[in-house]
Structures are given as C-alpha cells and as structure tokens.
mmCIF file of C-alpha atoms in Angstrom:
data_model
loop_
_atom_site.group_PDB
_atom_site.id
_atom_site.type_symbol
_atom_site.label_atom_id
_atom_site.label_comp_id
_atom_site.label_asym_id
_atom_site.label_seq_id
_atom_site.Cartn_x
_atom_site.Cartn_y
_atom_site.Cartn_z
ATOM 1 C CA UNK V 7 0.000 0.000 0.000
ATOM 2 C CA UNK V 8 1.064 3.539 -0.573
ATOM 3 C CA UNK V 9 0.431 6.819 -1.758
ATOM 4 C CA UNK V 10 -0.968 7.691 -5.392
ATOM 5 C CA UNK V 11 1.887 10.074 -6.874
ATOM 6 C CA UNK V 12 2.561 11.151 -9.900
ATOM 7 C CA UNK V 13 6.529 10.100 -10.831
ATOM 8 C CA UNK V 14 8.758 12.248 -13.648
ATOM 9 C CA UNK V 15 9.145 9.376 -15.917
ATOM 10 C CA UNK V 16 7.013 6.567 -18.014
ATOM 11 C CA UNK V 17 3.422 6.924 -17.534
ATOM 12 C CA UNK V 18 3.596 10.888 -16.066
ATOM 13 C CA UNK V 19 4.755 11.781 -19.687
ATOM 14 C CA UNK V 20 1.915 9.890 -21.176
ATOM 15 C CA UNK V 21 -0.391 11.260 -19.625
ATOM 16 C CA UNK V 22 0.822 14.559 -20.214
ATOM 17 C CA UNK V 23 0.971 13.676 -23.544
ATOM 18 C CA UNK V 24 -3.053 12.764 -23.505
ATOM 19 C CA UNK V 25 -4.147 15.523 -21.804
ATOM 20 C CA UNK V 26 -2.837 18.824 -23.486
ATOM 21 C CA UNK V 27 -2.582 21.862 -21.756
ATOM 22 C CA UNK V 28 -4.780 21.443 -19.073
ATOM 23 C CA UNK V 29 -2.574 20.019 -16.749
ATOM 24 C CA UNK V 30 -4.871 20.421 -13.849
ATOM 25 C CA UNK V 31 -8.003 18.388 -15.328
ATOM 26 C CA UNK V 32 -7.609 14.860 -13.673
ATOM 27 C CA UNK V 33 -7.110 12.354 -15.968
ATOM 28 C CA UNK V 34 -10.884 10.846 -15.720
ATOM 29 C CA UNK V 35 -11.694 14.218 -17.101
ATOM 30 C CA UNK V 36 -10.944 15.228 -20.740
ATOM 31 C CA UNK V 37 -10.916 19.524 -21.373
ATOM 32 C CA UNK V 38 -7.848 20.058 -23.676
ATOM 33 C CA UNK V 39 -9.464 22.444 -26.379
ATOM 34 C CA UNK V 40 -12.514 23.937 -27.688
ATOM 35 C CA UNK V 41 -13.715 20.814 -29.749
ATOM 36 C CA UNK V 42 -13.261 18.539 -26.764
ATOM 37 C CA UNK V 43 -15.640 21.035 -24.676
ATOM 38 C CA UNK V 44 -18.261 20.482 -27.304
ATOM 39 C CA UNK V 45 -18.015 16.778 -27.612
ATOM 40 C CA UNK V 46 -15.448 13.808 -27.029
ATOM 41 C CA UNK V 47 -17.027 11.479 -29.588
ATOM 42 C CA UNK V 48 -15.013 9.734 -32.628
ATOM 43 C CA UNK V 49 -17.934 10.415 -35.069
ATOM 44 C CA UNK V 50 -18.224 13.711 -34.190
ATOM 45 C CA UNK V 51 -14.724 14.028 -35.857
ATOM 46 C CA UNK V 52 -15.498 11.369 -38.486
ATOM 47 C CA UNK V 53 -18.399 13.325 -39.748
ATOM 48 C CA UNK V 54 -16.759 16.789 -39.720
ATOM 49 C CA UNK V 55 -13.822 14.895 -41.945
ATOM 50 C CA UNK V 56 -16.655 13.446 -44.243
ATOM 51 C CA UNK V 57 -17.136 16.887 -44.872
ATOM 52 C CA UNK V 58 -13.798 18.253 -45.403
ATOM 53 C CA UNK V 59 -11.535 15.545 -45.742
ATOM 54 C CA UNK V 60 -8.176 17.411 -45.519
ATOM 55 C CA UNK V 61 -8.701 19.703 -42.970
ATOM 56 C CA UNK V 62 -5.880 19.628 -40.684
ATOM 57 C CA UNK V 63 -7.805 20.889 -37.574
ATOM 58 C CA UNK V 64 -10.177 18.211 -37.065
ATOM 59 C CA UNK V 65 -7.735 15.638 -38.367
ATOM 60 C CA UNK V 66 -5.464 17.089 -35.188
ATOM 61 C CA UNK V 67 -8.168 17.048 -32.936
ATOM 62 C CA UNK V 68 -9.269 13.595 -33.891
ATOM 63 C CA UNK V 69 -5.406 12.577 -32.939
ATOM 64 C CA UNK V 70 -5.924 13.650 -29.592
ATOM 65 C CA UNK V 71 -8.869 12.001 -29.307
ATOM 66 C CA UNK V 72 -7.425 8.883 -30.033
ATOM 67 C CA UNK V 73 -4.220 9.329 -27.343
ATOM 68 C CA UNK V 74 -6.833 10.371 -24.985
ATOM 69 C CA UNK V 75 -8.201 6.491 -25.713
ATOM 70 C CA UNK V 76 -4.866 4.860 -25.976
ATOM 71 C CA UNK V 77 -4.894 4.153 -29.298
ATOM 72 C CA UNK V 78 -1.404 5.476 -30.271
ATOM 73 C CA UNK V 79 -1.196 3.895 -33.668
ATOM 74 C CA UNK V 80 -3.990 6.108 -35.261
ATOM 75 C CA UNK V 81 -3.237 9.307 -33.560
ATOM 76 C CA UNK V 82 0.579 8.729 -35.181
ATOM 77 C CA UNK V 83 -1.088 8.194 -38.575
ATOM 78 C CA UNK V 84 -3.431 11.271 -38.492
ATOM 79 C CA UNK V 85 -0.527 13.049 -37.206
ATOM 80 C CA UNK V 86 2.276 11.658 -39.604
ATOM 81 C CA UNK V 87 -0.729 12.705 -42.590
ATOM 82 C CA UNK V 88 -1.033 16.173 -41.350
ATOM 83 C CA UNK V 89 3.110 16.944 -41.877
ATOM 84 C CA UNK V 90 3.147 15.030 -44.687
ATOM 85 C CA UNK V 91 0.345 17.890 -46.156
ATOM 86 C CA UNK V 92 1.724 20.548 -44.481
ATOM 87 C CA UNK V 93 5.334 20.361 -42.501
ATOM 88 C CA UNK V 94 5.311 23.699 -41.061
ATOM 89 C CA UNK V 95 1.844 22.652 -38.970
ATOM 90 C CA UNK V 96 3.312 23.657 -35.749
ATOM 91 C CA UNK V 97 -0.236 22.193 -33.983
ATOM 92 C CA UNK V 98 0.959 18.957 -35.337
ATOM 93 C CA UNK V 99 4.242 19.018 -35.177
ATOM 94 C CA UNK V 100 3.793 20.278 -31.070
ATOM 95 C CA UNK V 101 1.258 17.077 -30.952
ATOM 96 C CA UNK V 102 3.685 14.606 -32.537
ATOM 97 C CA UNK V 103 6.277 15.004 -30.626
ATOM 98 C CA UNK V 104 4.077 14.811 -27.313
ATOM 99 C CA UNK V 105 3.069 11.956 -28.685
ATOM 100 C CA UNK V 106 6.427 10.452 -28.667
ATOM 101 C CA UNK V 107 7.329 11.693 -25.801
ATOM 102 C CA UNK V 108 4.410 9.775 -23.688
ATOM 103 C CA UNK V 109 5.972 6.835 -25.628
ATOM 104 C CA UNK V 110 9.159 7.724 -24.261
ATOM 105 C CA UNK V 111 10.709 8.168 -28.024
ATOM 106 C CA UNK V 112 13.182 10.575 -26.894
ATOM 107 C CA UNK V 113 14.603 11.205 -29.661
ATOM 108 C CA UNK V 114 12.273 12.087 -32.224
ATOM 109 C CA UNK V 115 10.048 13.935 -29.426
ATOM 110 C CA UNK V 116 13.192 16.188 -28.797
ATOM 111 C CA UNK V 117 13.760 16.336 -32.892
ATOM 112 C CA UNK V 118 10.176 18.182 -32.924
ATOM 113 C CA UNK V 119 10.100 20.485 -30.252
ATOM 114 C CA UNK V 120 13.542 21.853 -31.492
ATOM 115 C CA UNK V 121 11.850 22.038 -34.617
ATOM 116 C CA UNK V 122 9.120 23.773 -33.532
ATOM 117 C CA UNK V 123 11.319 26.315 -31.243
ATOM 118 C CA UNK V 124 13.154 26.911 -34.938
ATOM 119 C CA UNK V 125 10.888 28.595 -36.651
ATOM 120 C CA UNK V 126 8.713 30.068 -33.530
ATOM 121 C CA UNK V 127 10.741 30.676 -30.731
ATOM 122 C CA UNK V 128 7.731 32.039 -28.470
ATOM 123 C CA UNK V 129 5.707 28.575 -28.383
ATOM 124 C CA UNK V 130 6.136 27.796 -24.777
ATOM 125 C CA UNK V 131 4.747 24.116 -24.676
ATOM 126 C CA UNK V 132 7.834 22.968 -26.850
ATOM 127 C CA UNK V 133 10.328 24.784 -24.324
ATOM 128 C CA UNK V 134 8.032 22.484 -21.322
ATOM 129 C CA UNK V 135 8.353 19.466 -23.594
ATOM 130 C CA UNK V 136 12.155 19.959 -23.969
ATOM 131 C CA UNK V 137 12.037 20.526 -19.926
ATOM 132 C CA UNK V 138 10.175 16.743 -19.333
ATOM 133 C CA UNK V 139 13.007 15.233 -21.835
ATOM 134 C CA UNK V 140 16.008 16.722 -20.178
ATOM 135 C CA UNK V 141 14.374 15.492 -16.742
ATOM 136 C CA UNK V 142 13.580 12.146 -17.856
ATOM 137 C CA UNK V 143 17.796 12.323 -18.576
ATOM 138 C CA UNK V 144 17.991 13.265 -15.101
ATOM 139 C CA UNK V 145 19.555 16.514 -16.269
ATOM 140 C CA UNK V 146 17.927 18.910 -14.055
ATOM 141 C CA UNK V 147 19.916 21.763 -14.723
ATOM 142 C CA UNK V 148 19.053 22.097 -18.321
ATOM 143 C CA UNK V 149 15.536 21.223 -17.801
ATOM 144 C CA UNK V 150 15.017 23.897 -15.385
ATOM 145 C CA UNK V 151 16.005 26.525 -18.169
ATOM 146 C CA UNK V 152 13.572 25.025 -20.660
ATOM 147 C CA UNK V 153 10.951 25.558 -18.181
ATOM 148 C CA UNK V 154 12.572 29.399 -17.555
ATOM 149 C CA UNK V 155 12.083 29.332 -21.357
ATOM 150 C CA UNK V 156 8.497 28.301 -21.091
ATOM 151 C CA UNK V 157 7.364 30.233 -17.772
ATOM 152 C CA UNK V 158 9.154 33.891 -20.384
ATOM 153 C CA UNK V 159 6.988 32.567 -22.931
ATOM 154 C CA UNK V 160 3.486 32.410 -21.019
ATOM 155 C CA UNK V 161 3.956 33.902 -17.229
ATOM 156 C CA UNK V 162 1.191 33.039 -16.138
ATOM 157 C CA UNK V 163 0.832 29.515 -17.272
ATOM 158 C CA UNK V 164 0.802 26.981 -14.326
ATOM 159 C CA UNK V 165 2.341 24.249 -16.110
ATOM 160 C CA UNK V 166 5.474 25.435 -16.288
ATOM 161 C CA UNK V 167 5.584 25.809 -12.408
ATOM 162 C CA UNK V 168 4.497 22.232 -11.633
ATOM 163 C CA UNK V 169 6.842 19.976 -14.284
ATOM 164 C CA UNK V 170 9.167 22.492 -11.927
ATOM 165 C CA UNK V 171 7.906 21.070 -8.946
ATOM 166 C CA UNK V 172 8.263 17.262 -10.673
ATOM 167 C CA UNK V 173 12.234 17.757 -11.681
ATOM 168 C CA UNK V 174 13.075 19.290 -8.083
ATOM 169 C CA UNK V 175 11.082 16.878 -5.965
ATOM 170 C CA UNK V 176 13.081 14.053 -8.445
ATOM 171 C CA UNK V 177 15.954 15.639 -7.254
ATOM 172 C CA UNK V 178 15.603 15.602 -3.802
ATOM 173 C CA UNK V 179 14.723 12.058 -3.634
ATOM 174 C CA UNK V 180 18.158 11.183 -5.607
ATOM 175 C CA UNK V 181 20.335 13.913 -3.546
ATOM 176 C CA UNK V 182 18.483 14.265 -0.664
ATOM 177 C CA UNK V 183 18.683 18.453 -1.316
ATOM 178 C CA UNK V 184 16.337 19.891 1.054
ATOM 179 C CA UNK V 185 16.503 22.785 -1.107
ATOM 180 C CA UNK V 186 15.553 21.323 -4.007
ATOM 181 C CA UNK V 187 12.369 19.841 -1.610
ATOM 182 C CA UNK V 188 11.682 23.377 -1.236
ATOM 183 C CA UNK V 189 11.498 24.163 -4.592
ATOM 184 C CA UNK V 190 9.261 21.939 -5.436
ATOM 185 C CA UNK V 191 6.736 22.668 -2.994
ATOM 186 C CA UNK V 192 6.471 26.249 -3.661
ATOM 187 C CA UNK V 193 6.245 25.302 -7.435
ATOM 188 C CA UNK V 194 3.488 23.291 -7.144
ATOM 189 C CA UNK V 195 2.167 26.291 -4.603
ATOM 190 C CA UNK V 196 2.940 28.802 -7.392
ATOM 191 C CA UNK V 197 1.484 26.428 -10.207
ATOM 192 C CA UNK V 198 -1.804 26.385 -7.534
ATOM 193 C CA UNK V 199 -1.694 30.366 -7.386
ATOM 194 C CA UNK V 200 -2.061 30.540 -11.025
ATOM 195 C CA UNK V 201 -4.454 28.313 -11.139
ATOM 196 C CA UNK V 202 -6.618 27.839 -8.303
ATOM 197 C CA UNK V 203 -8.287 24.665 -9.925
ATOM 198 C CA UNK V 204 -5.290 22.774 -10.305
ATOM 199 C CA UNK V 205 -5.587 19.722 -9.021
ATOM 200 C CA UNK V 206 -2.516 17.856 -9.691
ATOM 201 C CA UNK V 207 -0.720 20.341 -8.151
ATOM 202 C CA UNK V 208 -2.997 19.746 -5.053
ATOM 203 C CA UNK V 209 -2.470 16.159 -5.097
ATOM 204 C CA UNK V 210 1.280 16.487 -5.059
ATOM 205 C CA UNK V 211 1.440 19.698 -2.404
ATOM 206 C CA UNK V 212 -0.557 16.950 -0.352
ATOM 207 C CA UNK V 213 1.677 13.875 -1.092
ATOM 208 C CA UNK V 214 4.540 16.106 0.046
ATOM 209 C CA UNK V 215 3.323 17.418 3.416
ATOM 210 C CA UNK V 216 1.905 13.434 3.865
ATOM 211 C CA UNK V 217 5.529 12.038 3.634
ATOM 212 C CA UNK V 218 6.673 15.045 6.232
ATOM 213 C CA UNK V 219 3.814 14.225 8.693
ATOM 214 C CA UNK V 220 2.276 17.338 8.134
ATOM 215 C CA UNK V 221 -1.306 16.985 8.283
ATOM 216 C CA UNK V 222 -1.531 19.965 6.184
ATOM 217 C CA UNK V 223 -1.448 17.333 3.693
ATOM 218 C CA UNK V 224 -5.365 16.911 4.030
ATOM 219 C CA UNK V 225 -6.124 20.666 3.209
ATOM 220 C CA UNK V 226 -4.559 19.987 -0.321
ATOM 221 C CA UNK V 227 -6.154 16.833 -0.460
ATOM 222 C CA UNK V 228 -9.551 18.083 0.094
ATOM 223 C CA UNK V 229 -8.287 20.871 -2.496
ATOM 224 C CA UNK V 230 -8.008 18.531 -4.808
ATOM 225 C CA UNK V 231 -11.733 16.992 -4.098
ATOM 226 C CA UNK V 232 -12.719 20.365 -4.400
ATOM 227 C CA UNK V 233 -11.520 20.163 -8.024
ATOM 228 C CA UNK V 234 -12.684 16.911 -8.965
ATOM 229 C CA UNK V 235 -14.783 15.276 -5.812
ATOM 230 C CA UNK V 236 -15.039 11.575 -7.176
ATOM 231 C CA UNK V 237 -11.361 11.354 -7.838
ATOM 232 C CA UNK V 238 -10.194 8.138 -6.197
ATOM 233 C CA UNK V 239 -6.730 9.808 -5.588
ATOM 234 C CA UNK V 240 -7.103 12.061 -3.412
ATOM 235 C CA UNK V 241 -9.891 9.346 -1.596
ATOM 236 C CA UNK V 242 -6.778 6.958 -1.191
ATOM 237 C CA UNK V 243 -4.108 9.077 -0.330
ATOM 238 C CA UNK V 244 -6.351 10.811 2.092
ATOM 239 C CA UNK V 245 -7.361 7.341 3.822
ATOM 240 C CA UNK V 246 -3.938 6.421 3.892
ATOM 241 C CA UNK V 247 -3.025 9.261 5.548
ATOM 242 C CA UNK V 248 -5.738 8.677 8.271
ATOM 243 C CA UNK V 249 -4.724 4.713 8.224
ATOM 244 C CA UNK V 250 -1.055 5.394 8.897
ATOM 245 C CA UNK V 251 -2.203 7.468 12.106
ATOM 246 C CA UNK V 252 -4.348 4.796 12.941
ATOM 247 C CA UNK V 253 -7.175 7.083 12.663
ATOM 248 C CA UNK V 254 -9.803 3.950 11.808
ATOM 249 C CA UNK V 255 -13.124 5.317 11.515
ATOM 250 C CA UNK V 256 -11.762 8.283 9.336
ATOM 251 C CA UNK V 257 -9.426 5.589 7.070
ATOM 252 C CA UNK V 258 -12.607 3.519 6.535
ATOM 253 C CA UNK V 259 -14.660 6.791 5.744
ATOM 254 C CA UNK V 260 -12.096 7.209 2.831
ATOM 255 C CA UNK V 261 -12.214 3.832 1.076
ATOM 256 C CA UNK V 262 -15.663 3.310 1.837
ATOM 257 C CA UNK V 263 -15.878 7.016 -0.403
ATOM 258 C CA UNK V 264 -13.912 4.983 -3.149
ATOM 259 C CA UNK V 265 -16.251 2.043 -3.311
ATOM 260 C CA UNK V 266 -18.966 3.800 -4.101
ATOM 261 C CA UNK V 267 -17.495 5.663 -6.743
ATOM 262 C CA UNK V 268 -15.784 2.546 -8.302
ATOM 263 C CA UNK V 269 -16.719 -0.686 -7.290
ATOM 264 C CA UNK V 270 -14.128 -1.971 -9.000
ATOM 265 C CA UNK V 271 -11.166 -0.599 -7.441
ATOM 266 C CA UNK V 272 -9.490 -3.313 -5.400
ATOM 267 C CA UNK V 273 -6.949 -1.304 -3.540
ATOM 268 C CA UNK V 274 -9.693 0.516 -1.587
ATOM 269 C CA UNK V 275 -11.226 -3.022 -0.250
ATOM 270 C CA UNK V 276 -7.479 -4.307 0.226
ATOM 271 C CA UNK V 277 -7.291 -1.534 2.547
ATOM 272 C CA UNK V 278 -10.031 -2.230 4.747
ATOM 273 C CA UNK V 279 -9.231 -5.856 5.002
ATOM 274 C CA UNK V 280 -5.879 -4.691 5.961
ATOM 275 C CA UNK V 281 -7.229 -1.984 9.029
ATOM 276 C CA UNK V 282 -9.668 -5.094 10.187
ATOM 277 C CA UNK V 283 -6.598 -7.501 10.500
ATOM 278 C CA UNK V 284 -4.101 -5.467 11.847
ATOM 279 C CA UNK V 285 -6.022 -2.393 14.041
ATOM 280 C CA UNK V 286 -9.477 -3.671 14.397
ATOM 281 C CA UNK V 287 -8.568 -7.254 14.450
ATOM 282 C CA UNK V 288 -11.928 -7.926 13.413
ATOM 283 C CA UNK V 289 -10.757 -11.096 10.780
ATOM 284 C CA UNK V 290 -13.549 -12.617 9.498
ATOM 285 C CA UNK V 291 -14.064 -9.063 7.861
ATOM 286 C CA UNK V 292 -10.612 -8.459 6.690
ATOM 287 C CA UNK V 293 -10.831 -12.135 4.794
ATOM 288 C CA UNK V 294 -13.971 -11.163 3.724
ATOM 289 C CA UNK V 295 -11.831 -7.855 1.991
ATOM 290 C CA UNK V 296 -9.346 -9.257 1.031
ATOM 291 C CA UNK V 297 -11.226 -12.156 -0.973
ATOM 292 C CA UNK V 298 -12.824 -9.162 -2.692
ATOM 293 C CA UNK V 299 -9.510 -7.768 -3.377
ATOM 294 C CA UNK V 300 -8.465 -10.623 -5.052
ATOM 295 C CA UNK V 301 -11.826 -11.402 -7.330
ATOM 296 C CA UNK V 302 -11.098 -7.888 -8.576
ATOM 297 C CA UNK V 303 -7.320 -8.619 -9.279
ATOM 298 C CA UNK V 304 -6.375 -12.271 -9.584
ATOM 299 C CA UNK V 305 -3.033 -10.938 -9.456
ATOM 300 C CA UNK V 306 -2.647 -9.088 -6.252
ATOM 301 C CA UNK V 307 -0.267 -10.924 -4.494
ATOM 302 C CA UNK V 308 0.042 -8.966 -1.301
ATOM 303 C CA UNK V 309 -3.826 -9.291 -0.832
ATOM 304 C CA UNK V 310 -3.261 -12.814 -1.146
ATOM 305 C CA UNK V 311 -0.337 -12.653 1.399
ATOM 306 C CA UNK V 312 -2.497 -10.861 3.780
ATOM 307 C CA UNK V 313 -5.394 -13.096 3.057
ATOM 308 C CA UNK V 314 -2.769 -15.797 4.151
ATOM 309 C CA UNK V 315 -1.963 -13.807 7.332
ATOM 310 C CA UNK V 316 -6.061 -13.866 8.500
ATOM 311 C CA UNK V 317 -6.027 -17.215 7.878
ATOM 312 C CA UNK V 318 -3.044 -17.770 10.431
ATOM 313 C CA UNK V 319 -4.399 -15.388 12.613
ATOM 314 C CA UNK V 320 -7.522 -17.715 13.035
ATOM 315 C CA UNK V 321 -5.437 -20.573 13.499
ATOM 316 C CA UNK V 322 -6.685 -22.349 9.847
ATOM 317 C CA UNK V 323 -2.985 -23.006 8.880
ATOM 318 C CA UNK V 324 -4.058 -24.811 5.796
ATOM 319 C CA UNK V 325 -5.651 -21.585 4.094
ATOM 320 C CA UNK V 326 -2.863 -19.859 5.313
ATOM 321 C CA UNK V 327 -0.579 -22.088 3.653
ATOM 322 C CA UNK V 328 -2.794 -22.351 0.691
ATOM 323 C CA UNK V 329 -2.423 -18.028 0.202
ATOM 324 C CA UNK V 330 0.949 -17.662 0.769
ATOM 325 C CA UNK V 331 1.770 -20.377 -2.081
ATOM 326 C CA UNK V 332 -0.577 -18.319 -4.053
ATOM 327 C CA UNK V 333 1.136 -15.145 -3.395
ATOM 328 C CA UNK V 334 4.198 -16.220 -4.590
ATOM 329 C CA UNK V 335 3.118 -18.369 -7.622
ATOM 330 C CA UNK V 336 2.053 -14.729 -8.627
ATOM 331 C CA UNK V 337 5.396 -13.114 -7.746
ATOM 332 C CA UNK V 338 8.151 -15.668 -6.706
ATOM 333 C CA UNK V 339 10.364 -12.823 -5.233
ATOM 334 C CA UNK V 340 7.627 -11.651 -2.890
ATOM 335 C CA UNK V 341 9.968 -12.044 0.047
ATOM 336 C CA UNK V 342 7.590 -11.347 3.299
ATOM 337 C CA UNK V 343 5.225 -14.436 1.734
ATOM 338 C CA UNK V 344 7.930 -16.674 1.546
ATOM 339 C CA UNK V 345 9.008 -15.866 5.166
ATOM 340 C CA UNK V 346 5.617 -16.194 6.671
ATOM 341 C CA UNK V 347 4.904 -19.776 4.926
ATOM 342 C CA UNK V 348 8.532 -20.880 5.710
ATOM 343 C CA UNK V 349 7.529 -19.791 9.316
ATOM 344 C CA UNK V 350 4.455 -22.496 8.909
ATOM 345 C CA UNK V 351 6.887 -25.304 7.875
#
C-alpha cells in the first residue's frame, strides 16, 4: 500500500501527452481544447472529416482524441498525414512530438520540439516538452532553463511551475537536497496560485506534506476533491493518511468514499481488510476484503499474502498455507510471503 503520486518518468509523460494543456483536469476528465468542450465522440470528428476531408484541424483534434483512448497507432497516422500535407503545422508538429514523448521516443520527441522552437521561438509548450526530456535524462539543470524558457513565454501559465515542482522533488529524492524539496513545494504552490483549480498540483502539495507528517497534507487533499470530488486519488491518499495514524473510523470513511465511486477498485477493499486484521482485528471481515480484493485482481499478491496472514491469525494453517503459495506463484520474489509460509513449515 502507498500513496498515489505522480513520478517524472514513463506513464507521467503519457499522460501529459493525452491531456494537453490542461494540466490540472484529472485524468478521468478530458478539457484540452474547444472541440473537446463540445463533444469527445469519434464520429463527431469522423463526420466533420466526411465533410472536409483534408482539414488539418479536425484531423489534429481527432489525434488527440485517439491518445486520450490509448490508441497510439492512429493518432501517429493522423498526425504523420497532417506533416506530410503541411510540414510547417506547428499544432501537429507540437502534438507529434508529445506523442512520442508519452511513448518515451526521446529522440524524435526532442527532434520536434527543437523544430518547432526553430521557426517560432515564443511557443512555450515545446520549451516544457524539452524541460520533461532533459528530466527524464535526469539533467535537471538544463531542464530547469527550458521551463525558464516556457514560464518567459506564457507567465502566467501553471504548467510550467508544476513539471518544476516534478524535476526538483526528483531531485531531492536522488540527492536528498532539502533545497531542491523546497522548490518543489512552492512550485506546485505557485502552479496552484495561477491556477486555483489545479488539481494535480494539489495532489502532489498533499503527497509532500503526507511524507513530512504534516497533516496539512489533508487541506490539499480536500483541495483537490474540491476540483474533482469523485477522484479516487485524493480518496486513497487521504485514507492512507488517516490509516497510517491509525485514525480507523476516518481511514474507513475514505475507502468506503472509493467504493462507491468505483466498485471496482481493489486497492480501496485491500485496505479495509488490511485496518480489520491489523487495528481492528476484526478477521472474518478483513478475509472477507481481502477475498474481494483478489476477485477484482487475480493478481494481487500482497492481498493474497495478507489473506494468508487472516487465515493464520484464526489458526486455519491450511488456508494460510494455501495463500501464501498463491502469493508467490504470482510473484516468486515476494519475500515477506515466503518468510511467513517458511515460518508455517
């Protein structure tokens, strides 16, 4: 178990990627231009194609559409059309290369924004996406002048400030700078300022106070639910927050939040197995968790673990047995599974 946070390489960049601008719309939530405001439907762009088959706009916009869905293959081809048409589209060149960045194609990401910078110097997205390459090379330095780049471009743009926040936090946890800590909190502060709807920035002002103890950490987490009040994030890192205090009632008020708004998410029912086993030490209720946990995800191995651990706890050493084998036929180095069933040999 731990805290939902957003990390500077891999999956952060996709999602940047997907999103667009609006760094501060969670990622359940799609607002990246005017189209998208209208409507997020495929034949919506389909028919306005139909109609003008060439138009790079909608052929753009229908790109985006399709990263926002995953499907990277189609948004490359509509993408790959549009500056084969036209290869000073700086809309498409500025969306293939975040495109390649979220696929972490360094390269030919960098390539682009370079490209764009070359014959428009002002466009302050491809100074940002130059800032999340250097990072993902761990070279701090020169990403932090990209985003200087991007913050000249557009002052008051908040996105600037929190892929500042991202590189400096990164830094801290490799260096252990408390400087650089600082810096990324009051850029993700700053990125809040200009933005007072920003909820990523929320998320990560409250993952940062969490890890300090500060319980400060809940404002910005209700922040964030302020934002966007079904997202699941801020549900979990705020019960785990409460859990890790051993503040029950509250911890269970969290996850219980989560099941209703996805019934589906096994974490949240993990959790309360986990507060019932260890700080309630009500068991037939955490197996009864847990067991959901597991019909969810087949695969979660420490649910199984823990599963195992009820099981002990009531003195049924064959279950027990039975889970722990089943925790590590799932993942063979889980260490703490193999010590608790060699502990039943």
């Amino acid at each position: 178990m731990k805290v939902v946070v957003t990390i500077l390489i891999g999956g952060l960049f996709l999602l940047m990627a997907c999103k667009g601008d609006n760094e501060s719309t969670p990622p359940q939530m799609n607002q990246t231009d005017s189209i998208t405001q209208v409507t997020d439907s495929l034949d919506y762009y389909q028919k306005k194609l139909n109609a003008d088959p060439t138009n790079p706009e909608v052929k753009i916009q229908r790109a985006l559409y399709y990263l926002r869905h995953n499907n990277v293959e189609l948004a490359t081809q509509d993408l790959e059309e549009v500056l084969a048409a036209d290869s000073l589209n700086l809309k498409a060149h500025q969306a293939y290369a975040d495109l390649n960045l979220g696929t972490l194609n360094l390269e030919k990401s960098k390539y682009h924004y370079e490209y764009i910078l070359k014959l428009d110097s002002t466009q302050s997205n491809a100074y940002l996406g130059l800032a999340r390459i250097y990072a993902a090379l761990d070279n701090f330095g020169k990403a932090d002048a990209y985003i200087s780049g991007a913050i000249k471009q557009n002052p008051y743009s908040p996105d600037p400030y929190f892929v500042r926040g991202l590189i400096y936090r990164s830094d801290y946890y490799m260096t252990g700078r408390e400087k650089s800590w600082d810096i990324a909190k009051s850029s993700f502060q700053t990125a809040t300022e200009q933005n007072p709807d920003y909820y990523s920035a929320y998320i990560e002002l409250g993952v940062m106070h969490a890890e300090k103890g500060d319980s400060i950490a809940l404002e910005y987490y209700n922040s964030a639910l302020d934002v966007y009040p079904e997202s699941i994030e801020a549900w979990y890192n705020k019960g785990m927050f409460y859990q890790d205090r051993r503040q029950v009632d509250k911890a269970l008020n969290c996850y219980y939040t989560i099941n209703q708004i996805d019934s589906s998410w096994s974490d949240a029912y993990h959790n309360i197995g986990f507060i019932h086993l260890i700080m309630t030490e009500e068991l037939d209720s955490a197996v009864h968790y847990f067991s959901i946990a597991t019909d969810l995800d087949p695969n979660f191995y420490q649910a199984y673990n823990n599963l195992g651990l009820a099981y002990e706890k009531q003195g049924d050493l064959e279950n027990a047995k039975k889970y722990y084998q089943k925790a590590i036929a799932i993942n063979p180095d889980f260490q703490l599974a193999k010590d608790n069933l060699n502990a039943l040999q």
